[in-house]
XYZ file of C-alpha atoms in Angstrom:
757
model
C -17.836 -4.168 -19.996
C -20.749 -3.111 -22.235
C -23.666 -5.428 -22.887
C -23.355 -7.736 -25.881
C -26.853 -7.591 -27.396
C -28.557 -9.210 -30.384
C -27.240 -8.833 -33.907
C -28.864 -6.149 -36.105
C -30.439 -8.742 -38.426
C -32.334 -10.197 -35.484
C -33.103 -6.678 -34.297
C -34.712 -5.828 -37.626
C -36.626 -9.093 -37.580
C -37.976 -8.298 -34.133
C -38.984 -4.827 -35.246
C -40.442 -6.002 -38.543
C -42.625 -8.536 -36.758
C -44.293 -5.655 -34.924
C -44.862 -3.489 -37.998
C -48.427 -2.913 -39.147
C -47.397 -1.522 -42.542
C -49.352 -3.231 -45.406
C -47.392 -5.375 -47.829
C -47.673 -4.655 -51.593
C -49.570 -7.133 -53.791
C -47.061 -8.467 -56.349
C -49.920 -9.379 -58.781
C -51.431 -5.909 -58.820
C -50.094 -3.267 -61.228
C -51.099 0.339 -60.846
C -50.774 2.625 -63.826
C -47.566 4.585 -63.988
C -47.984 7.670 -61.826
C -47.645 11.150 -63.203
C -44.915 12.782 -61.167
C -45.338 16.468 -60.491
C -43.772 18.836 -58.011
C -46.970 18.697 -55.961
C -47.177 14.901 -56.032
C -43.806 13.940 -54.538
C -43.600 10.665 -52.630
C -44.646 11.089 -48.997
C -41.880 11.204 -46.418
C -41.365 7.907 -44.604
C -42.663 7.634 -41.062
C -40.107 8.122 -38.259
C -40.282 4.381 -37.641
C -39.615 3.455 -41.278
C -36.877 6.077 -41.502
C -35.171 4.622 -38.428
C -35.378 1.096 -39.813
C -33.878 2.244 -43.102
C -31.062 3.952 -41.217
C -30.398 0.777 -39.232
C -30.075 -1.160 -42.486
C -27.725 1.396 -44.040
C -25.494 1.791 -40.987
C -25.378 -1.944 -40.281
C -23.924 -2.514 -43.732
C -21.341 0.203 -43.054
C -20.480 -1.158 -39.597
C -20.090 -4.698 -40.895
C -17.245 -3.480 -43.103
C -15.279 -2.149 -40.095
C -13.284 -4.888 -38.277
C -13.552 -2.951 -34.997
C -17.368 -3.074 -35.197
C -18.150 -6.203 -37.205
C -19.200 -9.526 -35.730
C -16.226 -11.573 -34.567
C -15.320 -14.388 -36.923
C -13.033 -17.384 -36.963
C -12.815 -20.459 -34.787
C -14.840 -21.089 -31.621
C -17.806 -19.090 -32.871
C -15.691 -15.996 -33.449
C -12.781 -14.422 -31.576
C -11.828 -10.799 -30.882
C -9.754 -9.321 -33.741
C -6.838 -8.268 -31.575
C -4.622 -8.147 -34.655
C -6.751 -5.263 -35.986
C -6.157 -2.876 -33.075
C -5.120 0.591 -34.226
C -5.816 3.580 -31.993
C -6.178 5.858 -35.000
C -9.116 3.854 -36.386
C -11.336 3.947 -33.315
C -12.684 7.447 -33.977
C -14.354 6.341 -37.207
C -15.608 3.154 -35.549
C -17.118 5.067 -32.639
C -18.794 7.525 -35.031
C -20.481 4.738 -36.979
C -21.264 2.674 -33.881
C -22.914 5.563 -32.052
C -25.007 6.456 -35.105
C -26.101 2.840 -35.591
C -27.090 2.402 -31.953
C -29.031 5.682 -32.062
C -30.942 4.448 -35.125
C -31.682 1.129 -33.395
C -33.020 3.013 -30.381
C -35.129 5.279 -32.611
C -36.634 2.220 -34.290
C -37.800 0.998 -30.879
C -38.991 4.400 -29.672
C -40.918 5.180 -32.877
C -42.616 1.781 -33.181
C -46.308 2.571 -33.816
C -47.568 -0.641 -32.186
C -48.370 -0.843 -28.452
C -45.292 -1.586 -26.328
C -44.685 -5.178 -25.273
C -41.775 -7.149 -23.911
C -41.168 -8.581 -27.393
C -41.160 -5.291 -29.313
C -39.490 -3.111 -26.679
C -37.311 -5.015 -24.182
C -36.009 -7.600 -26.653
C -34.836 -5.089 -29.286
C -33.495 -2.853 -26.508
C -31.347 -5.774 -25.359
C -30.237 -6.046 -28.979
C -29.322 -2.415 -29.569
C -25.671 -1.394 -29.692
C -23.900 -4.668 -30.324
C -21.530 -3.154 -32.894
C -20.543 -0.272 -30.619
C -20.139 -2.659 -27.688
C -17.555 -4.622 -29.656
C -15.526 -1.494 -30.432
C -15.692 -0.310 -26.815
C -14.586 -3.742 -25.604
C -11.552 -3.704 -27.880
C -10.652 -0.135 -26.945
C -10.962 -0.835 -23.213
C -8.147 -3.367 -23.568
C -5.978 -0.718 -25.196
C -6.579 1.754 -22.351
C -5.900 -0.822 -19.622
C -3.216 -3.048 -21.144
C -1.697 -1.239 -24.150
C -1.841 2.375 -23.054
C 0.248 4.830 -25.056
C 0.025 8.550 -25.921
C -2.025 7.882 -29.067
C -4.476 5.744 -27.058
C -4.796 8.453 -24.420
C -5.532 11.051 -27.103
C -8.421 8.969 -28.466
C -9.660 8.314 -24.932
C -9.665 12.020 -24.057
C -11.578 12.899 -27.210
C -14.121 10.104 -27.146
C -14.907 9.455 -23.475
C -17.229 12.514 -23.236
C -18.785 11.724 -26.630
C -19.515 8.148 -25.588
C -20.966 9.408 -22.301
C -23.225 11.812 -24.196
C -24.358 9.029 -26.523
C -25.263 6.836 -23.540
C -27.182 9.713 -21.944
C -29.120 10.220 -25.174
C -30.583 6.752 -24.658
C -31.367 7.268 -20.969
C -32.976 10.628 -21.768
C -35.076 9.381 -24.721
C -38.587 10.095 -23.468
C -40.349 8.001 -26.126
C -38.177 4.990 -25.371
C -38.670 5.366 -21.630
C -42.432 5.717 -22.086
C -42.504 2.343 -23.820
C -40.318 0.720 -21.158
C -42.494 2.257 -18.427
C -45.628 0.922 -20.110
C -44.207 -2.605 -20.150
C -43.114 -2.137 -16.533
C -46.579 -0.992 -15.449
C -48.238 -3.946 -17.173
C -45.699 -6.596 -16.255
C -47.968 -8.449 -13.822
C -50.536 -9.252 -16.523
C -48.257 -9.681 -19.533
C -47.635 -13.418 -19.203
C -43.936 -12.918 -18.540
C -41.791 -15.530 -16.829
C -39.778 -14.641 -13.716
C -36.596 -13.852 -15.645
C -38.438 -11.571 -18.071
C -40.160 -9.720 -15.215
C -36.824 -9.196 -13.501
C -35.318 -7.829 -16.715
C -38.213 -5.382 -17.059
C -37.847 -4.224 -13.454
C -34.068 -3.823 -13.579
C -34.199 -2.007 -16.925
C -36.868 0.393 -15.688
C -34.917 1.032 -12.482
C -31.712 1.672 -14.444
C -33.452 4.302 -16.573
C -34.876 6.028 -13.503
C -31.496 6.045 -11.783
C -29.945 7.482 -14.950
C -32.353 10.438 -15.012
C -35.139 9.339 -17.358
C -37.796 11.125 -15.267
C -36.017 14.490 -15.165
C -37.303 17.423 -17.203
C -35.468 18.685 -20.285
C -33.413 21.307 -18.447
C -32.392 18.814 -15.755
C -31.418 16.244 -18.379
C -29.241 18.833 -20.087
C -27.553 19.635 -16.776
C -27.054 15.945 -15.979
C -25.596 15.303 -19.412
C -23.041 18.065 -18.928
C -22.056 16.612 -15.540
C -21.619 13.133 -17.010
C -19.505 14.379 -19.897
C -17.192 16.359 -17.637
C -16.865 13.362 -15.325
C -15.932 11.144 -18.274
C -13.055 13.486 -19.126
C -11.914 13.615 -15.500
C -11.971 9.812 -15.151
C -9.682 9.496 -18.168
C -7.418 12.256 -16.864
C -7.093 10.589 -13.459
C -6.210 7.173 -14.877
C -3.607 8.570 -17.243
C -1.902 10.555 -14.473
C -1.672 7.558 -12.148
C -0.408 5.365 -14.978
C 2.312 7.916 -15.713
C 3.492 7.795 -12.091
C 3.446 3.990 -12.159
C 5.659 4.020 -15.239
C 8.547 5.245 -13.083
C 11.162 3.244 -11.200
C 13.956 3.472 -8.676
C 17.361 2.373 -9.952
C 19.519 0.246 -7.652
C 23.228 -0.441 -7.725
C 24.791 -3.686 -6.544
C 25.385 -2.212 -3.100
C 21.646 -1.566 -2.734
C 20.626 -5.232 -2.914
C 21.256 -6.236 0.712
C 18.675 -8.726 1.929
C 17.062 -9.333 -1.452
C 16.777 -13.015 -2.455
C 18.354 -14.093 -5.720
C 15.017 -14.589 -7.480
C 14.003 -11.010 -6.676
C 17.369 -9.647 -7.772
C 16.895 -11.426 -11.086
C 13.444 -9.871 -11.503
C 14.755 -6.376 -10.806
C 17.666 -6.942 -13.192
C 15.218 -7.994 -15.911
C 13.086 -4.897 -15.240
C 16.161 -2.688 -15.555
C 17.259 -4.368 -18.774
C 13.794 -3.818 -20.283
C 14.281 -0.114 -19.584
C 17.729 0.075 -21.134
C 19.578 -0.072 -17.807
C 21.764 -3.135 -18.273
C 23.935 -3.832 -15.243
C 21.453 -2.139 -12.907
C 18.384 -3.212 -10.956
C 15.007 -1.427 -11.069
C 12.123 -1.387 -8.577
C 9.140 -0.396 -10.717
C 6.504 1.757 -9.009
C 3.829 -0.959 -8.874
C 2.672 -3.102 -5.964
C 3.971 -6.357 -7.429
C 7.472 -4.865 -7.553
C 7.366 -2.717 -4.401
C 5.954 -5.140 -1.805
C 8.692 -7.791 -2.199
C 11.316 -5.069 -1.794
C 9.666 -3.736 1.376
C 9.481 -7.286 2.727
C 13.103 -8.286 2.179
C 15.399 -5.267 1.840
C 17.571 -4.649 4.902
C 18.311 -1.121 3.690
C 15.878 0.996 5.726
C 16.737 4.168 3.797
C 15.804 2.497 0.521
C 12.650 0.968 1.996
C 11.532 4.470 2.970
C 12.357 5.836 -0.461
C 10.539 3.039 -2.296
C 7.525 3.188 0.037
C 7.139 6.959 -0.328
C 7.451 6.805 -4.113
C 4.692 4.191 -4.204
C 2.339 5.830 -1.719
C 2.766 9.276 -3.283
C 1.720 8.302 -6.790
C -0.511 11.103 -8.013
C 0.441 13.299 -5.057
C 3.695 14.970 -6.024
C 2.519 18.464 -6.963
C 3.596 17.989 -10.583
C 1.825 17.496 -13.900
C 0.606 14.068 -12.731
C -0.856 15.303 -9.434
C -4.481 14.152 -9.172
C -5.753 16.158 -6.193
C -7.573 18.814 -8.214
C -9.040 16.110 -10.438
C -10.350 14.261 -7.371
C -11.856 17.402 -5.862
C -13.757 18.143 -9.054
C -14.964 14.542 -9.459
C -16.326 14.439 -5.917
C -18.054 17.811 -6.327
C -19.669 16.827 -9.633
C -20.831 13.514 -8.191
C -22.540 15.318 -5.326
C -24.257 17.679 -7.770
C -25.455 14.751 -9.858
C -26.827 12.896 -6.834
C -28.740 15.986 -5.722
C -30.159 16.452 -9.214
C -31.346 12.833 -9.201
C -32.970 13.236 -5.796
C -30.504 11.403 -3.574
C -28.888 12.582 -0.347
C -25.378 11.872 -1.621
C -23.417 10.078 -4.305
C -23.175 7.060 -2.001
C -26.955 6.903 -1.630
C -27.339 6.983 -5.417
C -24.644 4.390 -6.116
C -25.901 2.001 -3.431
C -29.598 2.162 -4.274
C -29.333 -1.022 -6.372
C -26.890 -2.961 -4.159
C -27.472 -5.617 -1.515
C -26.671 -3.166 1.292
C -28.943 -0.532 -0.290
C -27.747 2.392 1.818
C -24.447 3.693 3.246
C -25.431 3.201 6.882
C -25.453 -0.594 6.583
C -22.070 -0.695 4.888
C -20.618 1.693 7.462
C -22.056 -0.389 10.297
C -20.404 -3.564 9.003
C -17.047 -1.837 8.539
C -17.103 -0.286 11.996
C -18.008 -3.629 13.588
C -14.766 -5.097 12.243
C -12.568 -1.981 12.590
C -11.875 -2.014 16.381
C -10.689 -5.627 16.350
C -8.441 -4.903 13.372
C -6.889 -1.841 15.045
C -6.309 -3.797 18.245
C -4.581 -6.530 16.261
C -2.323 -3.966 14.540
C -1.275 -2.642 17.941
C -0.284 -6.185 18.927
C 1.584 -6.684 15.646
C 3.483 -3.403 15.996
C 4.441 -4.260 19.577
C 5.814 -7.612 18.414
C 7.804 -5.943 15.634
C 9.160 -3.274 17.957
C 10.463 -5.995 20.276
C 12.380 -7.546 17.377
C 13.804 -4.177 16.344
C 14.830 -3.428 19.931
C 16.433 -6.844 20.300
C 18.472 -6.136 17.159
C 19.412 -2.740 18.635
C 18.058 -1.072 15.497
C 17.240 2.113 17.460
C 14.099 2.782 15.424
C 10.393 3.219 15.947
C 8.321 1.119 13.549
C 7.197 3.197 10.552
C 5.024 2.173 7.576
C 8.075 1.246 5.467
C 9.228 -1.087 8.266
C 5.978 -3.038 8.623
C 6.392 -5.760 6.014
C 10.108 -6.175 6.764
C 9.707 -6.670 10.511
C 6.478 -8.637 10.132
C 8.504 -11.161 8.165
C 11.017 -11.352 11.016
C 8.209 -11.963 13.513
C 6.734 -14.647 11.261
C 10.126 -16.338 11.087
C 10.601 -16.218 14.853
C 7.074 -17.306 15.749
C 6.358 -19.898 13.089
C 9.821 -20.672 11.689
C 8.395 -19.550 8.359
C 9.295 -16.856 5.853
C 8.385 -16.042 2.265
C 11.716 -17.349 0.960
C 10.753 -20.829 2.152
C 7.416 -20.688 0.342
C 8.166 -18.965 -2.938
C 10.120 -21.845 -4.554
C 6.926 -23.907 -4.333
C 4.721 -21.387 -6.142
C 5.614 -21.483 -9.829
C 3.236 -19.402 -11.924
C 2.615 -22.101 -14.532
C 1.889 -24.673 -11.838
C -0.568 -22.375 -10.072
C -2.393 -21.670 -13.331
C -2.683 -25.439 -13.797
C -3.878 -25.710 -10.195
C -6.642 -23.192 -10.808
C -7.783 -25.171 -13.851
C -7.745 -28.409 -11.853
C -9.852 -26.739 -9.152
C -12.416 -25.774 -11.819
C -12.472 -29.353 -13.084
C -13.019 -30.837 -9.625
C -15.724 -28.356 -8.639
C -17.541 -27.729 -11.910
C -16.350 -30.299 -14.446
C -14.552 -27.806 -16.696
C -11.544 -28.685 -18.847
C -8.936 -26.214 -20.160
C -6.870 -26.850 -23.297
C -4.237 -24.319 -24.331
C -4.661 -22.985 -27.882
C -2.123 -20.138 -27.758
C -0.858 -19.387 -31.256
C -4.074 -20.402 -33.024
C -6.091 -17.217 -32.378
C -5.095 -13.527 -32.322
C -3.864 -11.961 -29.062
C -3.285 -8.321 -28.158
C 0.257 -8.832 -26.815
C 2.852 -11.629 -27.107
C 2.526 -12.247 -23.343
C -1.104 -13.357 -23.704
C -2.018 -17.051 -23.562
C -5.376 -18.580 -24.543
C -7.285 -21.691 -23.427
C -10.351 -23.416 -24.813
C -12.856 -24.294 -22.067
C -15.109 -27.340 -22.359
C -17.509 -29.336 -20.238
C -15.484 -32.468 -19.446
C -18.541 -34.712 -19.210
C -20.236 -33.720 -22.471
C -17.420 -32.167 -24.498
C -19.590 -29.089 -25.035
C -17.698 -25.881 -25.783
C -18.065 -23.397 -22.907
C -15.850 -20.487 -23.943
C -12.352 -19.039 -24.204
C -10.071 -17.897 -21.399
C -7.229 -15.414 -22.015
C -4.395 -14.912 -19.514
C -2.206 -11.775 -19.509
C -0.003 -12.323 -16.474
C 3.030 -10.008 -16.582
C 3.684 -6.368 -15.743
C 4.878 -4.077 -18.535
C 4.937 -0.426 -19.492
C 1.525 0.848 -20.585
C -0.393 -1.696 -18.492
C -2.258 -0.434 -15.460
C -1.280 -1.844 -12.082
C -3.161 -4.386 -10.021
C -5.128 -7.409 -11.163
C -8.502 -7.630 -12.859
C -10.811 -9.829 -14.892
C -12.530 -8.750 -18.101
C -15.396 -10.308 -20.017
C -15.101 -9.687 -23.739
C -18.280 -11.597 -24.581
C -20.948 -12.772 -22.156
C -23.372 -15.666 -22.127
C -26.854 -15.280 -23.626
C -29.497 -17.514 -25.219
C -32.458 -15.241 -25.955
C -31.736 -15.184 -29.705
C -32.339 -18.917 -29.923
C -28.649 -19.797 -30.034
C -26.104 -19.956 -27.233
C -23.522 -17.167 -27.208
C -20.507 -18.552 -25.372
C -18.214 -16.645 -23.037
C -14.865 -15.011 -23.793
C -13.156 -13.833 -20.618
C -9.698 -12.933 -19.321
C -7.481 -12.540 -16.275
C -4.927 -9.745 -16.095
C -2.116 -9.622 -13.529
C 1.151 -7.790 -12.997
C 3.521 -10.542 -11.929
C 7.216 -9.726 -12.210
C 9.255 -11.771 -14.659
C 12.327 -13.637 -13.548
C 15.526 -14.124 -15.490
C 15.142 -15.092 -19.130
C 14.101 -18.730 -19.438
C 13.742 -19.244 -15.685
C 10.448 -20.363 -14.102
C 8.410 -17.449 -12.751
C 7.961 -17.690 -8.989
C 5.149 -15.861 -7.215
C 4.328 -15.296 -3.565
C 1.495 -16.932 -1.651
C -0.385 -13.617 -1.820
C 0.120 -13.594 -5.587
C -1.201 -17.146 -5.828
C -4.326 -16.139 -3.931
C -4.760 -13.149 -6.254
C -4.458 -15.512 -9.226
C -7.259 -17.708 -7.856
C -9.315 -14.601 -6.965
C -9.300 -13.284 -10.527
C -9.920 -16.788 -11.834
C -13.033 -16.839 -9.645
C -14.318 -13.842 -11.602
C -13.615 -15.707 -14.842
C -15.473 -18.786 -13.595
C -18.451 -16.618 -12.664
C -18.636 -15.616 -16.328
C -17.858 -19.029 -17.821
C -20.536 -20.751 -15.729
C -23.232 -18.185 -16.529
C -26.571 -19.505 -17.755
C -28.401 -16.188 -18.159
C -30.822 -15.706 -21.025
C -30.610 -11.934 -21.466
C -27.525 -9.676 -21.554
C -29.167 -7.247 -19.140
C -29.149 -9.894 -16.408
C -25.428 -10.676 -16.459
C -24.123 -8.024 -14.067
C -24.636 -8.582 -10.347
C -24.753 -5.910 -7.608
C -21.379 -4.385 -6.788
C -21.346 -5.828 -3.256
C -22.046 -9.330 -4.598
C -19.646 -9.422 -7.533
C -16.519 -9.967 -5.397
C -18.041 -12.935 -3.565
C -17.486 -15.553 -6.315
C -13.907 -14.347 -6.760
C -13.012 -14.201 -3.071
C -14.397 -17.620 -2.249
C -12.144 -19.286 -4.835
C -9.058 -18.041 -2.993
C -9.716 -20.690 -0.343
C -8.576 -23.551 -2.570
C -4.960 -22.317 -2.847
C -4.014 -23.714 0.556
C -6.051 -26.906 0.380
C -4.072 -30.121 0.574
C -5.077 -31.425 -2.894
C -3.774 -28.251 -4.564
C -0.607 -28.163 -2.455
C 0.168 -31.824 -3.131
C -0.386 -31.676 -6.883
C 0.857 -28.247 -7.875
C 3.189 -26.806 -5.237
C 6.422 -28.492 -6.323
C 9.824 -27.098 -5.414
C 11.325 -25.291 -8.394
C 14.711 -27.033 -8.011
C 13.935 -30.459 -6.550
C 10.421 -31.028 -7.885
C 9.416 -32.333 -4.476
C 5.987 -31.699 -2.967
C 5.727 -29.174 -0.169
C 6.512 -31.182 2.993
C 3.853 -31.644 5.656
C 6.015 -29.802 8.183
C 5.991 -26.694 5.994
C 2.268 -27.046 5.300
C 1.644 -27.166 9.051
C 3.635 -23.957 9.468
C 1.614 -22.265 6.734
C -1.623 -23.387 8.384
C -0.561 -22.052 11.774
C 0.554 -18.743 10.256
C -2.532 -18.362 8.043
C -4.024 -15.590 10.187
C -0.708 -13.876 10.831
C -0.615 -10.142 10.023
C -4.403 -9.976 9.540
C -4.441 -6.733 11.507
C -2.299 -5.076 8.856
C -4.277 -6.527 5.945
C -7.624 -5.561 7.451
C -6.686 -2.023 8.513
C -4.990 -1.352 5.176
C -8.167 -2.327 3.317
C -10.780 -0.980 5.734
C -9.197 2.453 6.074
C -9.474 2.872 2.295
C -13.087 1.652 2.289
C -14.071 3.917 5.191
C -12.494 6.980 3.555
C -14.288 6.131 0.300
C -17.667 5.981 2.037
C -17.040 9.115 4.106
C -16.014 10.999 0.983
C -19.064 10.022 -1.014
C -21.641 10.627 1.707
C -20.774 14.344 1.761
C -23.876 16.223 0.553
C -21.997 18.993 -1.282
C -18.791 17.131 -2.143
C -16.548 20.118 -1.518
C -13.210 18.846 -0.226
C -9.467 19.202 -0.134
C -8.551 15.548 -0.848
C -5.302 15.561 1.125
C -6.858 17.195 4.191
C -9.974 15.022 3.991
C -7.953 11.809 3.839
C -5.733 12.849 6.740
C -8.612 14.077 8.938
C -10.735 10.980 8.301
C -7.849 8.680 9.200
C -7.324 10.634 12.427
C -11.043 10.566 13.218
C -11.276 6.774 13.029
C -8.037 6.280 14.942
C -6.110 4.659 12.110
C -2.722 3.351 13.303
C 0.047 5.546 11.846
C 2.116 2.486 10.922
C -0.435 1.341 8.302
C -1.354 3.469 5.294
C -4.514 3.072 3.243
C -4.133 0.317 0.675
C -4.987 2.929 -1.955
C -4.531 6.564 -1.008
C -6.977 8.923 -2.699
C -4.448 10.338 -5.222
C -3.988 6.877 -6.783
C -7.349 5.242 -5.976
C -8.219 3.943 -9.453
C -11.206 2.011 -8.110
C -12.888 5.294 -7.201
C -11.809 7.790 -9.812
C -11.381 6.093 -13.210
C -15.137 5.402 -13.369
C -18.140 5.308 -11.066
C -17.909 1.520 -10.745
C -16.385 1.159 -7.262
C -17.095 4.676 -5.976
C -18.883 4.336 -2.627
C -18.347 0.644 -3.290
C -14.946 -0.338 -1.964
C -16.783 -1.698 1.094
C -18.099 -4.411 -1.218
C -15.011 -6.591 -0.701
C -15.887 -6.860 3.000
C -19.602 -7.333 2.324
C -18.759 -10.085 -0.152
C -16.244 -11.613 2.250
C -19.017 -12.253 4.762
C -20.639 -14.568 2.195
C -17.238 -15.931 1.181
C -16.284 -16.892 4.749
C -19.698 -18.434 5.366
C -19.371 -20.444 2.140
C -16.001 -21.791 3.253
C -17.741 -23.066 6.365
C -20.282 -24.832 4.147
C -17.491 -26.873 2.530
C -15.906 -27.506 5.938
C -19.237 -28.747 7.281
C -19.457 -31.111 4.300
C -16.093 -32.570 5.310
C -14.522 -32.145 1.863
C -13.211 -28.926 0.281
C -14.201 -30.380 -3.106
C -17.587 -31.709 -1.982
C -19.595 -32.254 -5.163
C -23.010 -31.509 -3.676
C -21.908 -28.202 -2.149
C -20.132 -27.214 -5.369
C -23.263 -28.044 -7.373
C -25.368 -25.791 -5.133
C -22.783 -23.019 -5.384
C -22.941 -23.264 -9.159
C -26.738 -23.502 -9.349
C -27.665 -20.657 -7.010
C -24.627 -18.351 -6.963
C -22.627 -18.623 -10.198
C -24.996 -19.633 -12.997
C -27.941 -17.223 -12.561
C -26.048 -13.930 -12.911
C -28.578 -11.342 -11.758
C -31.618 -13.228 -13.027
C -32.690 -13.876 -9.429
C -32.443 -11.764 -6.283
C -28.930 -12.318 -4.960
C -29.844 -12.267 -1.272
C -32.532 -14.871 -1.855
C -30.070 -16.880 -3.946
C -27.673 -16.979 -1.002
C -30.458 -18.213 1.271
C -31.233 -20.953 -1.252
C -27.572 -21.955 -1.247
C -26.958 -21.789 2.501
C -30.432 -22.067 3.984
C -30.039 -18.756 5.848
C -28.475 -15.304 5.703
C -24.660 -15.141 6.015
C -23.148 -14.835 9.473
C -20.375 -12.321 10.154
C -18.992 -14.681 12.804
C -17.459 -16.654 9.923
C -15.637 -13.551 8.668
C -14.267 -12.679 12.101
C -13.122 -16.258 12.644
C -11.485 -16.359 9.203
C -9.444 -13.262 10.043
C -8.643 -14.478 13.543
C -10.583 -11.741 15.352
C -12.793 -12.188 18.442
C -16.142 -13.564 17.317
C -19.281 -11.532 17.959
C -22.836 -12.288 16.976
C -23.436 -9.968 14.031
C -26.062 -10.624 11.410
C -25.981 -9.103 7.965
C -29.512 -8.191 6.939
C -29.434 -8.569 3.192
C -32.622 -6.707 2.273
C -34.852 -3.922 3.464
C -38.310 -2.857 2.398
C -38.008 0.919 2.689
C -35.755 1.245 -0.366
C -34.801 4.909 -0.939
C -36.821 6.463 -3.734
C -35.570 9.127 -6.130
C -37.624 12.084 -7.296
C -40.791 11.625 -9.274
C -42.954 8.612 -9.833
């Protein structure tokens, strides 16, 4: 989400402190001037004019609830009850103008640039607009509707242009560059120096050193991309808002809890007496796992995997082709070999070759494991005289049969123990044991953006200090994008002299059960719940001073989330929170033993599904010219790497939201694997301590990994935590693959340089 900088009052104070304008003497009275046409008052300086505009626009923005500072309990909460798509245009207009005036006040400052008069007010600029963008982002992701899409289409290019205007402001960049050049002798502390360096680097990567014509070209590329990102997301969402209707005769093999969920989904869509498989992963995967109707499995699988690829109004292939081409043009303009080289220049891996090397080290073992898994499934199918060859829509169904035969374990045995409410409580208990956090539900006392949303107050259990607010939006519904994600509505900062606490959220797409019945989720769903909660904890435990140091490199950001998945299957969580929905009894040791033995089952499928998508992403974005036919490129790349035909990419290109709704994960889907190396190695640290809730290890994890944000180098932070670089052996062992000796070099000295200085 956007930075949450300093309030305009503090911004003006910071700017005023730097002003050299003389103050009038209140005891001195000049004679009344004679006003003539030739003696008009002199025009204010650009600096004074900008400050006056900041004052005027701040007063205007403070009257708009979409822009104004958040008020109410807990230091202020988002005004979700004020959301109205039709009012965002006016808010964006005012917010953009105010931020531009704030930037002008910095750029036109007549005093020599310093950290205090340049970096501090730059951190402060744009707070009002950030609030409006934060609120609107929730509408586009969780409350999407035609009127929201119309605003998004109109304003995404305008917001992109407004952001470019800052990056391209030569006076502003000159001041930032001056502070950067003098940082060694400016008396800055380590955190301030890092902020200067990261800010300078961000401006360079955004095109600050280009000439006027190049900036104009780059701005046009960015604006067109903004429109295309919105277009892609809306098309995929439209395809996900479809469903396959089932009759009673189509329910063979489905457990009662799943039938109830599909009946509820149908009823929500006005199809009483029917059952509906909605075209989202949380609805599709359980059907593919349990339905004995092969014809329906094929139909459901194809509908899901062909989202965005049906040759209709929602087909995304042309959108993808244009995005990839424009990205390549932008990278070339900025002086990089490809989009991937540009995107990765500020990551831990730093260049595509290292990410590709890691992926291809793991790939052969994953493919070999899939071949073993398919052979096992084919034996089961042959034994049942099914007269089939295993296809992608058979994989989850027959894998479950193999699991049952090999481990006497299936999902139906586990699901009654995983109640959603209990697993939420388990995640909170984990946070208490590891980090001393307490969660108290306050739903109903603060505004929410949908009736499904619940809210918790977060406190330090030892001191009672308020830490922040946590929002949970757990259920699938129309207008909500698929998948699971975490959002930070307000981040931690202290540079204003007061502590700004965190407001964060988790968003899932769990399927409701029958009305009034407990919601049961799968083991995979439980791990996803803990994963997203790990993101939330990363925000809640932040101790950064400056907003610009909150965001970590893309290939680090998934590490804190992935590592928290490990606690789902620990004995303390299982004993306390995995109670049978009917009997209330704890999961028996015999079943726990089965789960432990089967923990690495089907890892071939999971790894190939993920890695194939990550490899295609990297191959796509290392193309120098970006000219592709998406369908042909995907197919040819999968053939080139020898992808097993029984396993499709987790996200095919036509629905790959990670890549094509923003630049965020483009050339970055590898980051889950890169982060998992650190995750697996961290799990070993707790195992070596002999206690999965070891206080000393948890304290180090918090101190070096979670609290600093990006205020310290993340590779060095990992070494401080672990005493060495991470070892890929831990990842291979975690996934049950043959262990090799592979080291992940976290840094390099020959960092690629863009054009210019």
